[in-house]
Amino acid sequence: MGQHRRRTPRRRRLLAPTLVTTALSVLTVAVVVVGTHSLTPRATAVASPATSAAVAPSVPGTPTVPAAVPVTGTEPSASSEPPVPSEPSVPSEPDPATQSAASTPASTPTTAAPTPADGPLGTTATAPATPEAATVGALFTGTVRPGNHFCTASVLHSTTGNLLLTAAHCLDDPSGVTFAPGYRDGRAPYGTWRVTAVHTTTGWSHGGDQDEDFAVLETAADAAGRRVEDVVGGNTLGTDEPFGTAVRLYGYPAGGELPLLCTNTTGRQSAYQRVVDCPDYPGGTSGGPWISTATGHVVGAIGGYQQGGDTDDISYSAYFDHTVAALYAEAAAAAAS
């Protein structure tokens, strides 16, 4: 969950440094109209990121996950609350193009029968080394080494093959940040990728809106010229999916060197916040993806309310609707340019 410091600011990013935008950073603002609780996307990039081949961005489809090729490796304060629909409706079926709110709020998540593949619901354990787990990694400042990671991120499927999803509160400047997918015990089995740009909404960057605590990161190709998605695959962005969705929740605890995994059914904390009961998700797990067991789409990232939660046993995520879809489109267009 985020920092999980009890009732202190910046709860989810326990070991994350405060990244200050440098003189080499450039800001790009794309105007996007995104409905009730959002604003224009905002990007922060390093001075000379590696460029990708120009590919027209599109809403992601179902990604294919190529066989991973191992290599030797080394409280925000909102300026204003978004309006809550007077009678929000619950999306009955996953639909990435319809409404953004849901049913009557529930302070605790609901529980459904587990599937054999996911094991007992609400139980946290070390994530097995699966193709899906390989798309999830840790964010580092400087050297990829034990104890040096501060947040979690995951690969987003895109036409450019170089996008990541994390929590906006994890970082605002890409300088010196590296992503290591599938990181375990001090090793980066698939390689590492340098983060070159951070895309957030202006709702977050100007007001710390907890309902927009998500970010899309761009990465450069690795030393061998490979894009991160070509190596480990990526997860399709899911929007407007029901609150009562069973998800697999991944995260890298700041004090550990192995990823955590818990499967449980999400509930609604507020109009634009999901909640899930998964024990023992401490600082460092911020940005960890919520992957639907039904669709395989990523429908959240640990963050949002209390920057992910002020206890280790309950996690939150901003609800993924048209706002995150607009941010994704802006990041994909920037990555393709």
Short mmCIF file of C-alpha atoms in Angstrom, two decimals:
data_model
loop_
_atom_site.label_atom_id
_atom_site.label_comp_id
_atom_site.label_asym_id
_atom_site.label_seq_id
_atom_site.Cartn_x
_atom_site.Cartn_y
_atom_site.Cartn_z
CA MET A 1 0.00 0.00 0.00
CA GLY A 2 1.68 3.25 0.10
CA GLN A 3 3.85 4.45 2.70
CA HIS A 4 1.62 3.28 5.45
CA ARG A 5 3.13 5.55 8.03
CA ARG A 6 0.45 5.94 10.63
CA ARG A 7 -1.27 9.29 10.08
CA THR A 8 1.73 11.06 8.69
CA PRO A 9 2.15 12.71 5.29
CA ARG A 10 3.31 10.83 2.19
CA ARG A 11 2.17 7.49 3.58
CA ARG A 12 2.83 5.24 0.63
CA ARG A 13 6.33 6.10 -0.46
CA LEU A 14 8.32 5.01 2.59
CA LEU A 15 11.78 5.05 1.08
CA ALA A 16 11.10 7.19 -1.94
CA PRO A 17 13.32 10.27 -2.11
CA THR A 18 11.75 13.65 -2.81
CA LEU A 19 12.57 14.06 -6.47
CA VAL A 20 12.94 17.71 -7.41
CA THR A 21 12.49 18.82 -11.00
CA THR A 22 15.92 19.91 -12.26
CA ALA A 23 16.96 22.61 -14.70
CA LEU A 24 17.30 19.92 -17.31
CA SER A 25 13.65 18.92 -16.93
CA VAL A 26 11.11 20.04 -19.47
CA LEU A 27 7.40 20.32 -18.87
CA THR A 28 4.82 19.50 -21.47
CA VAL A 29 1.13 20.11 -21.01
CA ALA A 30 -1.51 18.60 -23.28
CA VAL A 31 -5.07 19.88 -22.94
CA VAL A 32 -7.52 17.02 -22.54
CA VAL A 33 -11.15 17.33 -21.49
CA VAL A 34 -11.83 14.56 -19.02
CA GLY A 35 -15.13 15.03 -17.31
CA THR A 36 -15.98 15.46 -13.67
CA HIS A 37 -12.77 15.00 -11.74
CA SER A 38 -9.94 15.79 -13.95
CA LEU A 39 -7.85 18.09 -15.73
CA THR A 40 -5.03 18.26 -18.18
CA PRO A 41 -2.24 15.72 -18.25
CA ARG A 42 1.20 17.03 -17.33
CA ALA A 43 4.58 15.48 -18.16
CA THR A 44 8.03 15.83 -16.70
CA ALA A 45 10.90 14.50 -18.77
CA VAL A 46 14.66 14.33 -18.63
CA ALA A 47 16.52 16.55 -21.06
CA SER A 48 17.47 13.95 -23.65
CA PRO A 49 15.29 10.83 -23.45
CA ALA A 50 15.78 8.12 -26.03
CA THR A 51 13.17 8.47 -28.75
CA SER A 52 10.89 5.71 -29.97
CA ALA A 53 9.80 4.95 -33.49
CA ALA A 54 6.75 7.02 -34.32
CA VAL A 55 3.68 4.86 -33.91
CA ALA A 56 0.14 6.21 -33.73
CA PRO A 57 -1.05 5.67 -30.14
CA SER A 58 -4.18 3.65 -29.57
CA VAL A 59 -6.23 2.31 -26.70
CA PRO A 60 -4.46 -0.95 -25.82
CA GLY A 61 -5.92 -4.27 -26.82
CA THR A 62 -5.20 -7.63 -25.26
CA PRO A 63 -1.43 -7.89 -25.09
CA THR A 64 0.54 -10.96 -25.89
CA VAL A 65 3.14 -11.84 -23.30
CA PRO A 66 6.35 -12.95 -24.99
CA ALA A 67 8.59 -15.44 -23.28
CA ALA A 68 10.79 -13.46 -20.92
CA VAL A 69 14.44 -13.55 -21.88
CA PRO A 70 16.58 -13.47 -18.73
CA VAL A 71 19.83 -11.54 -18.77
CA THR A 72 22.53 -11.36 -16.17
CA GLY A 73 21.59 -8.59 -13.78
CA THR A 74 22.89 -6.96 -11.22
CA GLU A 75 -1.68 13.40 2.34
CA PRO A 76 -1.50 15.05 -0.64
CA SER A 77 -3.78 17.98 -0.10
CA ALA A 78 -6.42 18.37 -2.75
CA SER A 79 -7.19 21.90 -3.82
CA SER A 80 -10.79 20.85 -4.21
CA GLU A 81 -12.80 17.68 -4.03
CA PRO A 82 -14.21 16.36 -7.28
CA PRO A 83 -17.98 16.42 -7.55
CA VAL A 84 -19.63 13.14 -6.68
CA PRO A 85 -22.45 12.08 -8.99
CA SER A 86 -25.79 12.41 -7.25
CA GLU A 87 -26.82 8.85 -8.04
CA PRO A 88 -23.78 7.03 -9.38
CA SER A 89 -24.39 3.72 -11.02
CA VAL A 90 -22.35 0.54 -10.78
CA PRO A 91 -20.90 -0.65 -14.09
CA SER A 92 -22.37 -4.11 -14.52
CA GLU A 93 -19.87 -5.27 -17.10
CA PRO A 94 -16.27 -4.23 -17.76
CA ASP A 95 -16.56 -1.41 -20.32
CA PRO A 96 -13.59 0.88 -20.99
CA ALA A 97 -15.76 3.55 -22.58
CA THR A 98 -18.69 4.23 -20.29
CA GLN A 99 -19.44 5.63 -16.84
CA SER A 100 -16.92 6.42 -14.13
CA ALA A 101 -18.77 6.05 -10.83
CA ALA A 102 -20.34 3.19 -8.93
CA SER A 103 -22.79 2.06 -6.32
CA THR A 104 -23.42 2.77 -2.66
CA PRO A 105 -20.09 3.24 -0.83
CA ALA A 106 -18.71 0.40 1.27
CA SER A 107 -15.95 1.06 3.78
CA THR A 108 -14.67 -2.51 3.53
CA PRO A 109 -14.22 -4.75 0.51
CA THR A 110 -16.43 -7.68 -0.22
CA THR A 111 -15.20 -11.23 -0.62
CA ALA A 112 -15.94 -13.81 -3.28
CA ALA A 113 -15.07 -17.47 -3.67
CA PRO A 114 -11.45 -17.91 -4.72
CA THR A 115 -10.40 -19.68 -7.87
CA PRO A 116 -7.94 -22.56 -7.59
CA ALA A 117 -5.32 -20.57 -9.52
CA ASP A 118 -5.40 -17.70 -7.04
CA GLY A 119 -5.60 -19.62 -3.77
CA PRO A 120 -7.30 -18.36 -0.59
CA LEU A 121 -8.56 -14.80 -0.84
CA GLY A 122 -7.08 -12.16 1.42
CA THR A 123 -3.83 -14.04 2.03
CA THR A 124 -0.49 -12.38 1.30
CA ALA A 125 2.56 -14.38 0.24
CA THR A 126 5.62 -14.10 -1.97
CA ALA A 127 4.54 -13.79 -5.60
CA PRO A 128 5.54 -16.83 -7.67
CA ALA A 129 7.72 -16.19 -10.71
CA THR A 130 5.02 -16.18 -13.41
CA PRO A 131 4.81 -14.26 -16.73
CA GLU A 132 2.37 -11.84 -15.06
CA ALA A 133 4.71 -11.27 -12.11
CA ALA A 134 7.54 -10.54 -14.56
CA THR A 135 5.63 -7.43 -15.73
CA VAL A 136 5.83 -6.02 -12.19
CA GLY A 137 9.05 -4.54 -10.85
CA ALA A 138 10.68 -2.18 -8.41
CA LEU A 139 11.74 1.43 -8.95
CA PHE A 140 15.27 2.37 -7.88
CA THR A 141 17.25 5.56 -7.55
CA GLY A 142 20.76 4.96 -8.78
CA THR A 143 22.15 1.45 -8.53
CA VAL A 144 19.86 -1.56 -8.65
CA ARG A 145 20.82 -3.22 -5.39
CA PRO A 146 19.19 -4.59 -2.23
CA GLY A 147 17.51 -1.95 -0.09
CA ASN A 148 17.61 0.72 -2.78
CA HIS A 149 14.07 0.44 -4.17
CA PHE A 150 11.32 2.84 -3.14
CA CYS A 151 8.10 2.08 -5.09
CA THR A 152 6.51 -0.49 -7.38
CA ALA A 153 5.58 -0.15 -11.06
CA SER A 154 4.28 -2.41 -13.82
CA VAL A 155 4.47 -2.52 -17.62
CA LEU A 156 1.47 -1.11 -19.48
CA HIS A 157 0.68 -2.58 -22.88
CA SER A 158 1.12 0.07 -25.58
CA THR A 159 2.04 0.42 -29.23
CA THR A 160 5.35 1.95 -28.20
CA GLY A 161 6.21 -0.87 -25.78
CA ASN A 162 7.90 1.43 -23.25
CA LEU A 163 5.23 2.57 -20.76
CA LEU A 164 4.91 1.85 -17.04
CA LEU A 165 2.14 2.44 -14.49
CA THR A 166 2.78 3.58 -10.91
CA ALA A 167 1.36 5.96 -8.28
CA ALA A 168 1.79 9.69 -8.90
CA HIS A 169 2.99 10.23 -5.34
CA CYS A 170 5.99 7.96 -5.98
CA LEU A 171 7.92 10.48 -8.09
CA ASP A 172 7.67 13.67 -10.08
CA ASP A 173 11.11 13.70 -11.69
CA PRO A 174 12.57 10.79 -13.69
CA SER A 175 16.20 11.74 -13.12
CA GLY A 176 18.24 8.73 -12.01
CA VAL A 177 15.21 6.40 -11.71
CA THR A 178 15.50 2.83 -12.99
CA PHE A 179 12.88 0.08 -13.36
CA ALA A 180 13.78 -3.56 -12.79
CA PRO A 181 10.92 -5.93 -13.78
CA GLY A 182 10.80 -9.24 -11.96
CA TYR A 183 13.37 -8.02 -9.42
CA ARG A 184 14.21 -10.66 -6.78
CA ASP A 185 16.89 -10.97 -4.12
CA GLY A 186 19.14 -8.25 -5.47
CA ARG A 187 18.95 -9.46 -9.07
CA ALA A 188 17.29 -8.00 -12.15
CA PRO A 189 16.73 -11.19 -14.17
CA TYR A 190 15.30 -9.48 -17.26
CA GLY A 191 17.45 -6.35 -17.27
CA THR A 192 16.78 -2.74 -16.29
CA TRP A 193 15.20 0.27 -18.01
CA ARG A 194 15.83 3.96 -17.38
CA VAL A 195 12.76 6.13 -16.74
CA THR A 196 12.80 9.16 -19.06
CA ALA A 197 9.47 10.94 -18.42
CA VAL A 198 6.70 11.08 -15.83
CA HIS A 199 3.12 11.85 -16.95
CA THR A 200 0.54 12.92 -14.35
CA THR A 201 -2.69 14.92 -14.48
CA THR A 202 -2.78 18.56 -13.45
CA GLY A 203 -5.34 17.53 -10.85
CA TRP A 204 -2.45 15.74 -9.18
CA SER A 205 0.43 18.08 -10.03
CA HIS A 206 -1.46 21.26 -9.06
CA GLY A 207 -3.60 20.03 -6.20
CA GLY A 208 -2.49 16.57 -5.10
CA ASP A 209 -5.92 15.15 -5.98
CA GLN A 210 -6.02 11.70 -4.38
CA ASP A 211 -8.52 10.60 -7.01
CA GLU A 212 -5.79 11.09 -9.62
CA ASP A 213 -2.90 9.44 -7.80
CA PHE A 214 -1.60 7.53 -10.83
CA ALA A 215 1.25 8.17 -13.25
CA VAL A 216 2.41 6.79 -16.58
CA LEU A 217 6.19 6.59 -17.06
CA GLU A 218 8.18 6.44 -20.28
CA THR A 219 11.34 4.34 -20.43
CA ALA A 220 14.32 4.27 -22.78
CA ALA A 221 15.42 1.11 -24.58
CA ASP A 222 18.04 -0.91 -22.71
CA ALA A 223 21.69 -1.26 -23.72
CA ALA A 224 20.73 -3.98 -26.21
CA GLY A 225 18.08 -1.75 -27.81
CA ARG A 226 15.16 -3.74 -26.37
CA ARG A 227 11.90 -2.17 -25.21
CA VAL A 228 10.67 -3.36 -21.84
CA GLU A 229 7.38 -4.76 -23.17
CA ASP A 230 9.25 -6.79 -25.80
CA VAL A 231 11.04 -8.61 -23.01
CA VAL A 232 8.42 -9.16 -20.29
CA GLY A 233 5.07 -8.27 -21.89
CA GLY A 234 2.56 -5.74 -20.60
CA ASN A 235 -0.85 -5.44 -18.94
CA THR A 236 -3.82 -3.85 -20.73
CA LEU A 237 -5.25 -0.78 -19.04
CA GLY A 238 -8.79 -1.46 -17.76
CA THR A 239 -11.24 1.38 -17.15
CA ASP A 240 -14.76 1.59 -15.71
CA GLU A 241 -14.60 -1.97 -14.42
CA PRO A 242 -16.90 -2.89 -11.49
CA PHE A 243 -15.85 -2.13 -7.92
CA GLY A 244 -16.67 -5.71 -6.88
CA THR A 245 -13.81 -7.13 -8.93
CA ALA A 246 -11.38 -9.79 -7.76
CA VAL A 247 -7.82 -8.60 -8.29
CA ARG A 248 -4.27 -9.80 -7.86
CA LEU A 249 -2.40 -7.16 -5.90
CA TYR A 250 1.39 -6.97 -6.34
CA GLY A 251 3.96 -4.87 -4.50
CA TYR A 252 7.59 -4.68 -3.42
CA PRO A 253 7.90 -3.91 0.32
CA ALA A 254 10.66 -1.42 1.08
CA GLY A 255 12.16 -3.73 3.67
CA GLY A 256 12.15 -6.85 1.48
CA GLU A 257 13.67 -8.16 -1.72
CA LEU A 258 10.79 -10.28 -3.03
CA PRO A 259 7.42 -9.18 -4.47
CA LEU A 260 4.21 -9.75 -2.53
CA LEU A 261 0.97 -11.10 -4.01
CA CYS A 262 -2.55 -11.16 -2.57
CA THR A 263 -5.84 -11.92 -4.31
CA ASN A 264 -9.10 -10.47 -3.02
CA THR A 265 -12.27 -8.70 -4.14
CA THR A 266 -12.30 -4.92 -4.16
CA GLY A 267 -14.93 -2.65 -2.67
CA ARG A 268 -15.82 1.02 -2.96
CA GLN A 269 -14.35 3.44 -0.45
CA SER A 270 -15.79 6.49 -2.24
CA ALA A 271 -17.00 7.49 -5.69
CA TYR A 272 -13.47 7.43 -7.11
CA GLN A 273 -11.61 5.10 -4.75
CA ARG A 274 -11.28 1.32 -4.65
CA VAL A 275 -10.38 -0.52 -1.44
CA VAL A 276 -9.10 -4.05 -0.87
CA ASP A 277 -8.30 -6.07 2.24
CA CYS A 278 -4.83 -7.60 1.82
CA PRO A 279 -2.58 -7.92 4.88
CA ASP A 280 1.05 -6.90 5.26
CA TYR A 281 1.51 -4.40 2.41
CA PRO A 282 3.93 -1.86 3.92
CA GLY A 283 5.84 1.10 2.50
CA GLY A 284 7.39 0.52 -0.92
CA THR A 285 4.35 -1.24 -2.33
CA SER A 286 2.93 2.07 -3.62
CA GLY A 287 2.27 1.88 -7.34
CA GLY A 288 1.72 -1.89 -7.29
CA PRO A 289 -0.83 -2.98 -9.91
CA TRP A 290 -4.33 -4.33 -9.26
CA ILE A 291 -4.86 -6.93 -12.00
CA SER A 292 -8.39 -8.22 -12.56
CA THR A 293 -8.63 -12.00 -12.30
CA ALA A 294 -11.58 -11.92 -14.72
CA THR A 295 -10.19 -9.75 -17.53
CA GLY A 296 -6.44 -9.61 -16.91
CA HIS A 297 -6.66 -5.81 -17.13
CA VAL A 298 -4.85 -3.54 -14.69
CA VAL A 299 -7.66 -1.66 -12.92
CA GLY A 300 -5.75 0.17 -10.21
CA ALA A 301 -2.41 0.99 -8.59
CA ILE A 302 -1.77 1.20 -4.85
CA GLY A 303 -2.20 4.85 -3.95
CA GLY A 304 -5.09 7.29 -3.81
CA TYR A 305 -6.75 7.64 -0.40
CA GLN A 306 -4.09 8.20 2.29
CA GLN A 307 -1.58 7.54 -0.52
CA GLY A 308 -2.52 3.88 -0.38
CA GLY A 309 -3.59 3.50 3.23
CA ASP A 310 -2.29 4.29 6.72
CA THR A 311 -2.28 0.66 7.85
CA ASP A 312 -0.49 -2.28 6.24
CA ASP A 313 -3.64 -4.37 5.90
CA ILE A 314 -5.95 -2.25 3.73
CA SER A 315 -4.95 -0.75 0.38
CA TYR A 316 -6.60 1.85 -1.82
CA SER A 317 -6.45 2.90 -5.45
CA ALA A 318 -7.92 5.77 -7.41
CA TYR A 319 -10.74 4.47 -9.61
CA PHE A 320 -9.65 4.00 -13.23
CA ASP A 321 -12.04 5.76 -15.60
CA HIS A 322 -11.81 8.29 -18.46
CA THR A 323 -9.24 10.34 -16.53
CA VAL A 324 -6.57 7.65 -16.51
CA ALA A 325 -7.52 6.73 -20.10
CA ALA A 326 -6.85 10.32 -21.19
CA LEU A 327 -3.53 10.33 -19.35
CA TYR A 328 -2.56 7.03 -20.99
CA ALA A 329 -3.39 8.43 -24.44
CA GLU A 330 -1.31 11.55 -23.78
CA ALA A 331 1.67 9.46 -22.60
CA ALA A 332 1.40 7.07 -25.57
CA ALA A 333 1.34 10.00 -27.99
CA ALA A 334 4.39 11.56 -26.33
CA ALA A 335 6.26 8.24 -26.40
CA ALA A 336 5.54 7.84 -30.12
CA SER A 337 6.71 11.32 -31.07
#
